[in-house]
Short mmCIF file of C-alpha atoms and ligand atoms in Angstrom, two decimals:
data_model
loop_
_atom_site.label_atom_id
_atom_site.label_comp_id
_atom_site.label_asym_id
_atom_site.label_seq_id
_atom_site.Cartn_x
_atom_site.Cartn_y
_atom_site.Cartn_z
CA MET V 1 11.89 13.96 -16.92
CA SER V 2 12.71 17.00 -14.80
CA ASN V 3 10.24 18.35 -12.28
CA VAL V 4 9.38 21.34 -14.48
CA ARG V 5 5.60 21.48 -14.84
CA VAL V 6 3.85 24.26 -16.70
CA ARG V 7 0.41 24.77 -18.14
CA ILE V 8 -1.81 26.71 -20.46
CA ALA V 9 -5.04 27.56 -18.71
CA PRO V 10 -7.43 29.24 -21.11
CA SER V 11 -10.91 30.34 -20.15
CA PRO V 12 -13.36 29.19 -22.82
CA THR V 13 -15.09 32.57 -22.79
CA GLY V 14 -13.85 33.23 -26.30
CA THR V 15 -12.13 31.53 -29.21
CA LEU V 16 -8.36 30.85 -29.31
CA HIS V 17 -6.67 34.28 -29.32
CA VAL V 18 -3.22 34.69 -30.88
CA GLY V 19 -1.97 35.93 -27.49
CA THR V 20 -3.17 32.75 -25.77
CA ALA V 21 -1.54 30.68 -28.50
CA ARG V 22 1.74 32.51 -27.86
CA THR V 23 1.42 31.89 -24.10
CA ALA V 24 0.73 28.21 -24.80
CA LEU V 25 3.76 28.11 -27.07
CA TYR V 26 6.08 29.68 -24.49
CA ASN V 27 4.90 27.20 -21.87
CA TYR V 28 5.31 24.32 -24.30
CA LEU V 29 8.81 25.45 -25.31
CA TYR V 30 9.78 25.92 -21.68
CA ALA V 31 8.54 22.46 -20.71
CA LYS V 32 10.33 20.74 -23.59
CA ARG V 33 13.53 22.76 -23.13
CA HIS V 34 13.75 21.51 -19.56
CA GLY V 35 12.47 17.98 -20.11
CA GLY V 36 9.31 18.88 -18.20
CA THR V 37 5.56 18.43 -18.53
CA PHE V 38 3.09 20.66 -20.36
CA ILE V 39 -0.49 20.60 -19.10
CA MET V 40 -3.77 21.88 -20.50
CA ARG V 41 -6.43 23.08 -18.10
CA LEU V 42 -9.70 24.69 -19.07
CA GLU V 43 -10.68 27.40 -16.63
CA ASP V 44 -14.38 27.13 -17.19
CA THR V 45 -15.77 28.37 -13.88
CA ASP V 46 -17.32 31.47 -15.44
CA GLU V 47 -20.55 29.63 -16.12
CA GLU V 48 -22.26 32.46 -17.94
CA ARG V 49 -19.51 33.21 -20.43
CA SER V 50 -17.92 29.78 -20.91
CA LYS V 51 -19.12 28.01 -24.05
CA GLU V 52 -18.45 24.49 -25.29
CA GLU V 53 -17.98 25.82 -28.83
CA HIS V 54 -15.14 28.02 -27.56
CA THR V 55 -13.63 25.02 -25.79
CA GLN V 56 -13.67 23.06 -29.03
CA ASP V 57 -12.15 25.99 -30.93
CA ILE V 58 -9.33 26.32 -28.37
CA LEU V 59 -8.55 22.60 -28.33
CA ALA V 60 -8.61 22.36 -32.13
CA GLY V 61 -6.38 25.44 -32.47
CA LEU V 62 -3.74 24.14 -30.06
CA LYS V 63 -3.75 20.75 -31.76
CA TRP V 64 -3.42 22.42 -35.16
CA LEU V 65 -0.31 24.21 -33.86
CA GLU V 66 0.87 20.85 -32.49
CA LEU V 67 1.03 22.20 -28.97
CA THR V 68 -0.15 18.92 -27.51
CA TRP V 69 -0.20 18.35 -23.79
CA ASP V 70 1.46 15.59 -21.82
CA GLU V 71 -1.14 14.80 -19.21
CA GLY V 72 -4.88 14.78 -18.65
CA PRO V 73 -7.85 12.45 -18.27
CA ASP V 74 -7.21 9.28 -20.27
CA ILE V 75 -9.86 8.93 -22.95
CA GLY V 76 -7.98 6.30 -24.96
CA GLY V 77 -6.10 8.54 -27.38
CA PRO V 78 -4.64 12.00 -26.99
CA TYR V 79 -5.30 13.28 -23.47
CA ALA V 80 -8.46 15.23 -22.75
CA PRO V 81 -7.96 18.59 -21.04
CA TYR V 82 -8.51 19.02 -17.32
CA ARG V 83 -11.67 21.02 -16.65
CA GLN V 84 -12.13 23.05 -13.50
CA MET V 85 -15.91 22.57 -13.39
CA GLU V 86 -15.21 18.91 -12.64
CA LYS V 87 -13.57 19.94 -9.32
CA ILE V 88 -16.07 22.41 -7.96
CA ASP V 89 -16.64 20.59 -4.63
CA HIS V 90 -12.92 20.37 -4.05
CA TYR V 91 -12.44 24.14 -4.33
CA GLU V 92 -15.21 24.72 -1.82
CA LYS V 93 -13.59 22.30 0.59
CA VAL V 94 -10.29 24.16 0.37
CA ALA V 95 -12.10 27.49 0.82
CA ASN V 96 -13.61 26.12 4.02
CA GLN V 97 -10.09 25.39 5.31
CA LEU V 98 -9.38 29.09 4.86
CA ILE V 99 -12.48 29.98 6.83
CA THR V 100 -11.24 27.70 9.58
CA ASN V 101 -7.79 29.29 9.64
CA GLY V 102 -9.31 32.78 9.67
CA THR V 103 -8.10 33.97 6.26
CA ALA V 104 -11.53 33.80 4.65
CA TYR V 105 -15.07 34.57 5.74
CA PHE V 106 -18.68 34.43 4.61
CA CYS V 107 -19.92 37.50 2.81
CA TYR V 108 -23.68 38.15 2.66
CA CYS V 109 -23.65 41.23 0.43
CA THR V 110 -26.28 41.19 -2.30
CA GLN V 111 -25.62 42.23 -5.90
CA ASP V 112 -27.68 45.38 -5.24
CA GLU V 113 -25.63 46.35 -2.22
CA LEU V 114 -22.40 45.87 -4.12
CA ALA V 115 -23.71 47.89 -7.06
CA ARG V 116 -24.70 50.69 -4.71
CA LEU V 117 -21.23 50.66 -3.13
CA LYS V 118 -19.70 50.96 -6.57
CA GLU V 119 -21.90 53.93 -7.44
CA GLU V 120 -21.07 55.72 -4.21
CA GLN V 121 -17.38 55.22 -4.86
CA LYS V 122 -17.77 56.48 -8.40
CA ALA V 123 -19.66 59.57 -7.22
CA ALA V 124 -16.85 60.26 -4.74
CA SER V 125 -14.25 59.72 -7.53
CA LYS V 126 -12.77 56.78 -5.61
CA ALA V 127 -11.44 53.58 -7.14
CA ALA V 128 -13.97 50.74 -7.05
CA ARG V 129 -13.20 48.22 -4.33
CA TYR V 130 -14.95 46.09 -1.76
CA ASP V 131 -15.03 47.85 1.63
CA ASN V 132 -14.62 44.59 3.55
CA ARG V 133 -17.91 45.22 5.38
CA CYS V 134 -18.65 41.54 6.05
CA ARG V 135 -15.27 40.87 7.65
CA HIS V 136 -16.54 41.53 11.13
CA LEU V 137 -20.29 40.96 11.09
CA SER V 138 -22.07 41.12 14.44
CA GLU V 139 -23.98 38.05 15.55
CA ALA V 140 -27.20 40.03 15.17
CA LYS V 141 -26.46 40.96 11.54
CA LEU V 142 -25.48 37.43 10.72
CA THR V 143 -28.69 36.04 12.14
CA GLN V 144 -30.69 38.68 10.28
CA PHE V 145 -29.05 37.81 6.92
CA GLU V 146 -29.59 34.11 7.45
CA LYS V 147 -33.20 34.74 8.37
CA GLU V 148 -33.58 36.71 5.13
CA GLY V 149 -32.40 33.59 3.33
CA ARG V 150 -29.26 35.20 1.93
CA ILE V 151 -26.76 32.66 0.61
CA PRO V 152 -23.22 33.73 1.37
CA ALA V 153 -20.19 33.89 -0.85
CA ILE V 154 -16.74 33.22 0.58
CA ARG V 155 -14.27 36.10 0.62
CA PHE V 156 -10.54 36.03 1.15
CA ARG V 157 -8.97 38.63 3.48
CA VAL V 158 -6.55 40.88 1.69
CA ASP V 159 -4.55 42.43 4.51
CA GLU V 160 -3.58 46.06 4.02
CA PRO V 161 -1.25 47.72 3.88
CA ARG V 162 1.51 45.44 2.74
CA ILE V 163 3.68 44.91 -0.29
CA VAL V 164 3.40 41.70 -2.28
CA SER V 165 6.60 41.07 -4.17
CA TRP V 166 8.19 38.42 -6.34
CA HIS V 167 11.01 37.93 -8.78
CA ASP V 168 9.43 37.62 -12.20
CA GLY V 169 11.22 35.42 -14.73
CA ILE V 170 10.74 38.06 -17.43
CA LYS V 171 10.02 41.36 -15.71
CA GLY V 172 12.47 41.08 -12.78
CA GLU V 173 11.50 42.41 -9.33
CA ILE V 174 7.82 43.26 -8.98
CA GLU V 175 6.16 44.94 -6.01
CA ILE V 176 2.42 45.48 -5.70
CA SER V 177 0.65 47.18 -2.84
CA SER V 178 -2.14 45.06 -1.39
CA SER V 179 -4.23 48.26 -1.23
CA ASP V 180 -4.42 48.16 -5.03
CA LEU V 181 -6.04 44.72 -5.14
CA GLY V 182 -9.66 45.82 -4.77
CA GLY V 183 -10.25 44.77 -1.16
CA ASP V 184 -11.21 41.33 0.12
CA MET V 185 -11.92 39.08 -2.84
CA VAL V 186 -14.64 36.56 -3.52
CA ILE V 187 -13.12 33.12 -3.83
CA VAL V 188 -16.34 31.09 -3.92
CA LYS V 189 -19.50 32.67 -5.28
CA SER V 190 -22.86 32.20 -3.56
CA THR V 191 -23.62 29.64 -6.28
CA GLY V 192 -20.86 27.47 -4.80
CA VAL V 193 -18.58 27.97 -7.81
CA ALA V 194 -14.99 29.05 -7.20
CA THR V 195 -13.70 32.21 -8.87
CA TYR V 196 -10.69 32.26 -11.20
CA ASN V 197 -8.16 33.58 -8.68
CA PHE V 198 -8.95 30.83 -6.22
CA ALA V 199 -9.42 27.82 -8.49
CA VAL V 200 -6.17 28.68 -10.28
CA VAL V 201 -4.18 28.54 -7.04
CA VAL V 202 -5.79 25.32 -5.83
CA ASP V 203 -5.11 23.70 -9.19
CA ASP V 204 -1.58 25.02 -9.55
CA ILE V 205 -0.86 23.50 -6.13
CA ASP V 206 -2.66 20.21 -6.86
CA MET V 207 -1.02 19.87 -10.25
CA LYS V 208 2.41 20.71 -8.80
CA MET V 209 3.09 23.56 -11.19
CA THR V 210 6.66 24.79 -10.92
CA HIS V 211 6.32 27.78 -13.26
CA VAL V 212 3.40 29.95 -14.31
CA ILE V 213 4.03 31.75 -17.58
CA ARG V 214 1.08 33.95 -18.57
CA GLY V 215 0.34 37.37 -20.05
CA GLU V 216 1.20 40.50 -18.09
CA ASP V 217 -2.49 41.36 -17.79
CA HIS V 218 -2.40 38.87 -14.90
CA ILE V 219 0.19 40.73 -12.81
CA HIS V 220 -2.34 41.97 -10.24
CA ASN V 221 -3.91 38.51 -10.15
CA THR V 222 -0.48 37.10 -9.36
CA ALA V 223 -0.26 39.38 -6.32
CA LYS V 224 -3.69 38.19 -5.15
CA GLN V 225 -2.75 34.58 -5.76
CA ILE V 226 0.49 34.88 -3.80
CA LEU V 227 -1.61 35.88 -0.78
CA ILE V 228 -3.74 32.76 -1.21
CA TYR V 229 -0.65 30.53 -1.48
CA GLU V 230 0.53 32.01 1.83
CA ALA V 231 -2.82 31.40 3.47
CA LEU V 232 -2.71 27.78 2.31
CA GLY V 233 0.81 27.44 3.71
CA THR V 234 2.47 26.64 0.38
CA THR V 235 5.25 28.15 -1.69
CA PRO V 236 4.09 29.75 -4.94
CA PRO V 237 5.54 28.62 -8.25
CA GLU V 238 7.91 30.88 -10.20
CA PHE V 239 6.06 33.49 -12.23
CA ALA V 240 6.93 34.98 -15.60
CA HIS V 241 4.77 37.50 -17.46
CA PRO V 242 5.47 38.16 -21.14
CA ALA V 243 4.25 41.53 -22.46
CA LEU V 244 0.96 41.51 -24.34
CA LEU V 245 0.54 41.73 -28.09
CA PHE V 246 -0.34 45.10 -29.60
CA ASP V 247 -1.24 46.41 -33.02
CA GLU V 248 0.83 49.02 -34.85
CA GLN V 249 -1.08 51.83 -33.14
CA ARG V 250 -0.11 50.33 -29.79
CA ARG V 251 -3.61 49.10 -29.00
CA LYS V 252 -3.97 45.78 -27.20
CA LEU V 253 -4.96 43.04 -29.65
CA SER V 254 -8.57 42.29 -28.89
CA LYS V 255 -11.55 40.61 -30.44
CA ARG V 256 -13.52 43.84 -29.94
CA LEU V 257 -11.05 45.99 -31.90
CA HIS V 258 -9.54 43.49 -34.28
CA GLY V 259 -12.25 40.89 -34.84
CA GLU V 260 -11.14 37.72 -36.57
CA ALA V 261 -7.55 38.97 -36.89
CA VAL V 262 -6.93 37.76 -33.32
CA HIS V 263 -8.49 34.34 -33.88
CA ILE V 264 -6.11 31.48 -34.59
CA ASP V 265 -8.68 29.54 -36.60
CA ASN V 266 -9.00 32.49 -38.96
CA TYR V 267 -5.37 31.93 -39.96
CA ARG V 268 -5.98 28.22 -40.49
CA LYS V 269 -8.92 29.00 -42.76
CA LEU V 270 -6.91 31.53 -44.73
CA GLY V 271 -4.26 28.95 -45.43
CA TYR V 272 -1.52 29.87 -42.99
CA MET V 273 0.89 27.09 -42.16
CA PRO V 274 0.92 26.11 -38.47
CA GLU V 275 4.72 25.99 -38.73
CA ALA V 276 4.72 29.65 -39.78
CA ILE V 277 2.41 30.72 -36.96
CA VAL V 278 4.53 28.89 -34.39
CA ASN V 279 7.80 30.23 -35.80
CA TYR V 280 6.42 33.78 -35.95
CA LEU V 281 4.74 33.75 -32.53
CA ALA V 282 7.87 32.31 -30.92
CA GLN V 283 9.80 35.29 -32.23
CA VAL V 284 7.30 38.02 -31.45
CA SER V 285 9.09 38.73 -28.19
CA TRP V 286 11.90 36.21 -28.06
CA SER V 287 14.92 35.71 -30.24
CA PRO V 288 17.20 32.69 -29.90
CA ALA V 289 20.76 33.37 -28.82
CA GLU V 290 21.76 31.21 -31.79
CA GLY V 291 20.49 34.03 -34.05
CA LYS V 292 18.27 31.69 -36.04
CA GLU V 293 15.20 33.16 -37.67
CA ILE V 294 13.59 30.13 -39.28
CA PHE V 295 13.14 27.18 -36.96
CA SER V 296 10.69 24.37 -36.31
CA LEU V 297 8.81 23.79 -33.08
CA GLU V 298 11.26 21.02 -32.27
CA GLU V 299 14.27 23.28 -32.84
CA GLY V 300 12.60 26.03 -30.80
CA CYS V 301 12.31 23.57 -27.92
CA LYS V 302 16.08 23.13 -27.89
CA MET V 303 16.81 26.87 -27.89
CA PHE V 304 14.06 28.47 -25.80
CA ASP V 305 15.31 30.72 -23.03
CA LEU V 306 12.80 32.56 -20.86
CA SER V 307 15.43 35.07 -19.79
CA ARG V 308 15.70 36.26 -23.41
CA VAL V 309 11.98 37.04 -23.65
CA SER V 310 11.59 40.79 -24.01
CA LYS V 311 9.85 42.95 -21.41
CA SER V 312 8.60 45.41 -24.01
CA PRO V 313 5.19 45.33 -25.64
CA ALA V 314 5.24 43.19 -28.75
CA VAL V 315 3.70 44.31 -32.03
CA PHE V 316 1.75 41.69 -33.94
CA ASP V 317 2.92 42.33 -37.49
CA VAL V 318 0.94 40.47 -40.15
CA GLN V 319 3.47 41.42 -42.84
CA ARG V 320 6.14 39.58 -40.92
CA LEU V 321 3.85 36.62 -40.34
CA ASN V 322 3.21 36.60 -44.09
CA TRP V 323 6.93 36.48 -44.70
CA PHE V 324 7.20 33.36 -42.54
CA ASN V 325 4.15 31.87 -44.23
CA SER V 326 5.49 32.37 -47.75
CA HIS V 327 8.68 30.75 -46.60
CA TYR V 328 6.91 27.64 -45.32
CA ILE V 329 4.65 27.38 -48.38
CA ARG V 330 7.82 27.31 -50.50
CA ASP V 331 9.82 25.13 -48.16
CA LEU V 332 7.55 22.35 -46.89
CA SER V 333 7.43 19.17 -48.95
CA LEU V 334 5.33 19.30 -52.11
CA ALA V 335 3.21 16.39 -50.88
CA ILE V 336 2.35 18.24 -47.65
CA ILE V 337 1.54 21.51 -49.41
CA THR V 338 -0.58 19.67 -51.98
CA ASP V 339 -2.52 17.87 -49.23
CA ARG V 340 -3.08 21.13 -47.39
CA ALA V 341 -4.08 22.90 -50.62
CA MET V 342 -6.89 20.41 -51.34
CA PRO V 343 -9.64 22.35 -49.51
CA TYR V 344 -8.83 25.34 -51.72
CA LEU V 345 -8.95 23.37 -54.97
CA PRO V 346 -12.60 22.49 -55.47
CA LEU V 347 -12.12 22.45 -59.25
CA PHE V 348 -9.50 19.69 -59.14
CA GLU V 349 -12.13 17.00 -58.64
CA GLY V 350 -13.29 15.87 -62.07
CA SER V 351 -10.76 18.05 -63.92
CA GLY V 352 -8.95 15.08 -65.46
CA TYR V 353 -5.65 15.91 -63.77
CA THR V 354 -3.95 13.21 -61.70
CA ARG V 355 -2.45 13.71 -58.24
CA ALA V 356 1.00 13.79 -59.86
CA ASP V 357 -0.18 16.53 -62.27
CA LEU V 358 -1.58 18.43 -59.34
CA GLU V 359 1.73 18.35 -57.48
CA LYS V 360 3.39 19.86 -60.54
CA ILE V 361 0.74 22.58 -60.71
CA VAL V 362 1.18 23.35 -57.00
CA SER V 363 4.92 23.38 -57.50
CA CYS V 364 4.76 25.97 -60.26
CA VAL V 365 2.51 28.40 -58.36
CA ARG V 366 3.61 28.07 -54.74
CA ASP V 367 6.46 30.58 -54.91
CA GLY V 368 3.94 33.33 -55.58
CA LEU V 369 1.63 32.56 -52.63
CA THR V 370 1.45 34.36 -49.31
CA THR V 371 -1.39 32.20 -47.99
CA LEU V 372 -2.51 28.85 -49.31
CA SER V 373 -6.07 30.06 -49.93
CA GLU V 374 -4.64 32.20 -52.74
CA ILE V 375 -4.02 28.98 -54.64
CA THR V 376 -7.68 28.87 -55.73
CA GLU V 377 -7.23 31.91 -57.95
CA ALA V 378 -3.62 31.20 -58.85
CA THR V 379 -4.55 27.81 -60.34
CA ARG V 380 -8.10 28.46 -61.53
CA PHE V 381 -7.08 28.60 -65.21
CA PHE V 382 -5.57 25.12 -65.05
CA PHE V 383 -8.89 23.59 -64.10
CA GLU V 384 -11.53 25.62 -65.83
CA PRO V 385 -12.58 24.11 -69.15
CA LYS V 386 -12.31 27.47 -70.90
CA VAL V 387 -10.28 30.59 -70.21
CA GLU V 388 -12.19 33.80 -69.66
CA ILE V 389 -10.35 36.63 -71.40
CA SER V 390 -11.33 40.12 -70.32
CA ASP V 391 -12.34 42.71 -72.91
CA GLU V 392 -9.39 44.77 -71.78
CA LEU V 393 -6.91 42.02 -72.67
CA LYS V 394 -8.71 41.34 -75.92
CA ASP V 395 -8.46 45.03 -76.83
CA THR V 396 -4.89 45.60 -75.72
CA VAL V 397 -3.03 42.32 -76.14
CA LEU V 398 -4.95 40.20 -78.64
CA ALA V 399 -5.88 43.09 -80.93
CA LYS V 400 -2.25 43.47 -82.03
CA GLU V 401 -1.40 41.94 -85.36
CA GLN V 402 1.85 40.50 -84.05
CA SER V 403 -0.05 38.65 -81.31
CA ALA V 404 -1.97 36.65 -83.90
CA LYS V 405 1.34 35.73 -85.52
CA VAL V 406 2.77 34.55 -82.19
CA LEU V 407 -0.29 32.48 -81.37
CA LYS V 408 -0.43 30.96 -84.83
CA GLN V 409 3.21 29.88 -84.66
CA VAL V 410 2.83 28.46 -81.15
CA LEU V 411 -0.26 26.55 -82.28
CA ASP V 412 1.69 25.17 -85.23
CA ILE V 413 4.33 23.64 -82.97
CA SER V 414 1.98 22.68 -80.16
CA SER V 415 2.29 18.99 -80.96
CA ASN V 416 6.07 19.26 -80.69
CA PHE V 417 6.28 20.68 -77.17
CA PRO V 418 8.17 18.34 -74.80
CA TYR V 419 5.31 18.38 -72.26
CA ALA V 420 7.32 16.60 -69.59
CA ASP V 421 9.99 19.30 -69.74
CA PRO V 422 8.92 22.87 -68.81
CA ALA V 423 12.31 24.37 -69.75
CA GLY V 424 12.15 22.63 -73.13
CA CYS V 425 8.65 24.10 -73.73
CA LYS V 426 9.91 27.56 -72.87
CA ALA V 427 12.90 27.16 -75.20
CA LEU V 428 10.56 26.44 -78.15
CA VAL V 429 8.57 29.60 -77.38
CA ASP V 430 11.80 31.60 -77.29
CA ASN V 431 12.78 30.19 -80.69
CA ILE V 432 9.53 31.51 -82.11
CA GLY V 433 10.35 34.88 -80.57
CA LYS V 434 13.70 34.90 -82.32
CA GLU V 435 12.12 34.03 -85.66
CA LEU V 436 9.55 36.80 -85.31
CA GLY V 437 11.99 39.29 -83.78
CA LEU V 438 9.78 39.57 -80.66
CA LYS V 439 10.55 39.21 -76.97
CA GLY V 440 9.30 40.14 -73.50
CA LYS V 441 5.69 41.30 -73.36
CA ASP V 442 5.27 41.20 -77.14
CA LEU V 443 6.10 37.52 -77.18
CA TYR V 444 4.82 36.23 -73.82
CA TRP V 445 1.69 38.27 -73.13
CA PRO V 446 -0.41 36.92 -76.00
CA ILE V 447 0.51 33.35 -75.06
CA ARG V 448 -0.16 33.94 -71.36
CA THR V 449 -3.46 35.64 -72.20
CA ALA V 450 -4.48 32.71 -74.39
CA LEU V 451 -3.50 30.05 -71.86
CA SER V 452 -4.53 31.66 -68.58
CA GLY V 453 -6.51 34.83 -69.22
CA LYS V 454 -3.80 36.79 -67.41
CA VAL V 455 -0.50 38.40 -68.40
CA GLN V 456 1.22 37.38 -65.18
CA GLY V 457 1.50 34.03 -63.48
CA PRO V 458 3.78 31.06 -63.11
CA ASP V 459 6.70 30.28 -65.40
CA LEU V 460 5.41 30.00 -68.98
CA GLY V 461 7.18 26.71 -69.66
CA SER V 462 5.55 25.17 -66.57
CA MET V 463 2.17 26.47 -67.64
CA ILE V 464 2.48 24.84 -71.04
CA ALA V 465 3.84 21.59 -69.59
CA ASN V 466 1.15 21.34 -66.94
CA LEU V 467 -1.77 22.26 -69.16
CA GLY V 468 -0.80 19.53 -71.65
CA GLU V 469 -1.28 19.37 -75.39
CA ALA V 470 -5.07 19.23 -75.64
CA ARG V 471 -5.69 22.26 -73.42
CA VAL V 472 -2.85 24.26 -74.96
CA LYS V 473 -4.22 23.70 -78.45
CA ALA V 474 -7.84 24.45 -77.56
CA ARG V 475 -6.88 27.67 -75.76
CA LEU V 476 -4.62 28.91 -78.54
CA GLU V 477 -7.36 28.26 -81.08
CA ALA V 478 -9.94 30.09 -79.00
CA ALA V 479 -7.64 33.09 -78.53
CA LEU V 480 -6.78 33.15 -82.25
CA GLY V 481 -10.50 33.35 -82.87
CA PHE V 482 -10.61 36.54 -80.76
CA CYS V 483 -7.55 37.94 -82.59
CA GLN V 484 -9.19 37.44 -85.93
CA SER V 485 -12.52 38.90 -84.83
CA LYS V 486 -10.67 41.98 -83.49
CA GLN V 487 -8.70 42.47 -86.66
CA THR V 488 -11.60 42.25 -89.08
CA VAL V 489 -13.72 44.83 -87.20
N1 LIG C 501 -7.75 31.55 -17.43
C1 LIG C 501 -6.86 32.67 -17.58
C2 LIG C 501 -7.05 33.33 -18.92
O1 LIG C 501 -7.61 32.74 -19.82
C3 LIG C 501 -5.39 32.25 -17.55
C4 LIG C 501 -4.95 32.20 -16.22
C5 LIG C 501 -3.59 31.68 -15.93
O2 LIG C 501 -2.83 31.33 -16.85
O3 LIG C 501 -3.35 31.61 -14.76
O4 LIG C 501 -6.63 34.45 -19.07
#
């Protein structure tokens, strides 16, 4: 193992976002590419907004994508995630070291005072920032605040002016003015709970992170964090910030604007293949030098190159994701696709088909699917005891005299179909067409309508073979009944 150590550090303030999944993926790929370690850490110090249900959603989503982590509390099975709330006392201890070395101080400002400051700044059209008023409190003020029973927060000194700079693994040289960081920052709230920017640094040091790969919305946080690393006398890890994901109108992908479309579990429910999500997300802003488009997670691990990740905003394109998904639905083994299709096939149970029959059914419809949930409708006619034929099809397709002839002839030979051989079944239908001088729609549509209630669908030979003799006969007879009733009216 190399010393490369990276992490995904989601805050469970929301469900697993596609952008977080992509960040997790890039970290995972980077770790595996360099023989390193991938770590999962829940940044759950925002007590009001963190929810256990979000935690469970995030963990389940990452596991579904097979982005499993290499370290964590041992719970006798796959590792649990690290959770920051379990280290609260430790962060406070480290913050006290900063007070001792003069880079942090107690701040006694109340919520009301801070809100007032914000309003004044707004009225004066100034950017909101803390005015560092508690940096140099007089003894008298301090005593007064303590007498009032105010419980202090701990703030970190952000010295100004200065430039914070680093070489970013994706964006190149970055320089941020410390005057743009919002003034001295709270690192431990008056409740004793560390804030994100502080806990993240303490943990990244404790966990010996070598690289921090996270979305570019954290660039200003990185500048703040670099100052904390300095104050703690340590060298920061390498940073790399991939561009965020946008929609086609160049709006940041967000739960507020895009709802469930940003939620990984939504794609699982719709029947997306995790392989497709991983393959697509890997390529949203990275393309392998090898020029490969379709690759597994394992192959991605061998090719991943952070320096080839694009700096430009990436567009999340569902059409392209669908293209990957169709590919994997066609390409994964039939047994896997059939297993994964089960939740979408409630009618299979009790239908009389065997598992082997079902695999054949899945095989004949899967080429036409974009998501696996579409299999419910695509296969419904196989399982339903009777086919519903719409009035429109009765009036247009079955009302034709030639349709009755086709159906009659097919019914006559229905005991002779080689049901184990779809191509053989199709050949017999084509023979009937030749005899009657019919082809295309005139020949196939009445049979398709009779067997499935639709004029389009899987290969006709496969439909006949998979339905089997009893169903084929019963459906042809029922449809002939409609033909006759139409023609006598
Ligand atoms: N907890 C942060 C978030 O969910 C990630 C921070 C990081 O990767 O440093 O955005």
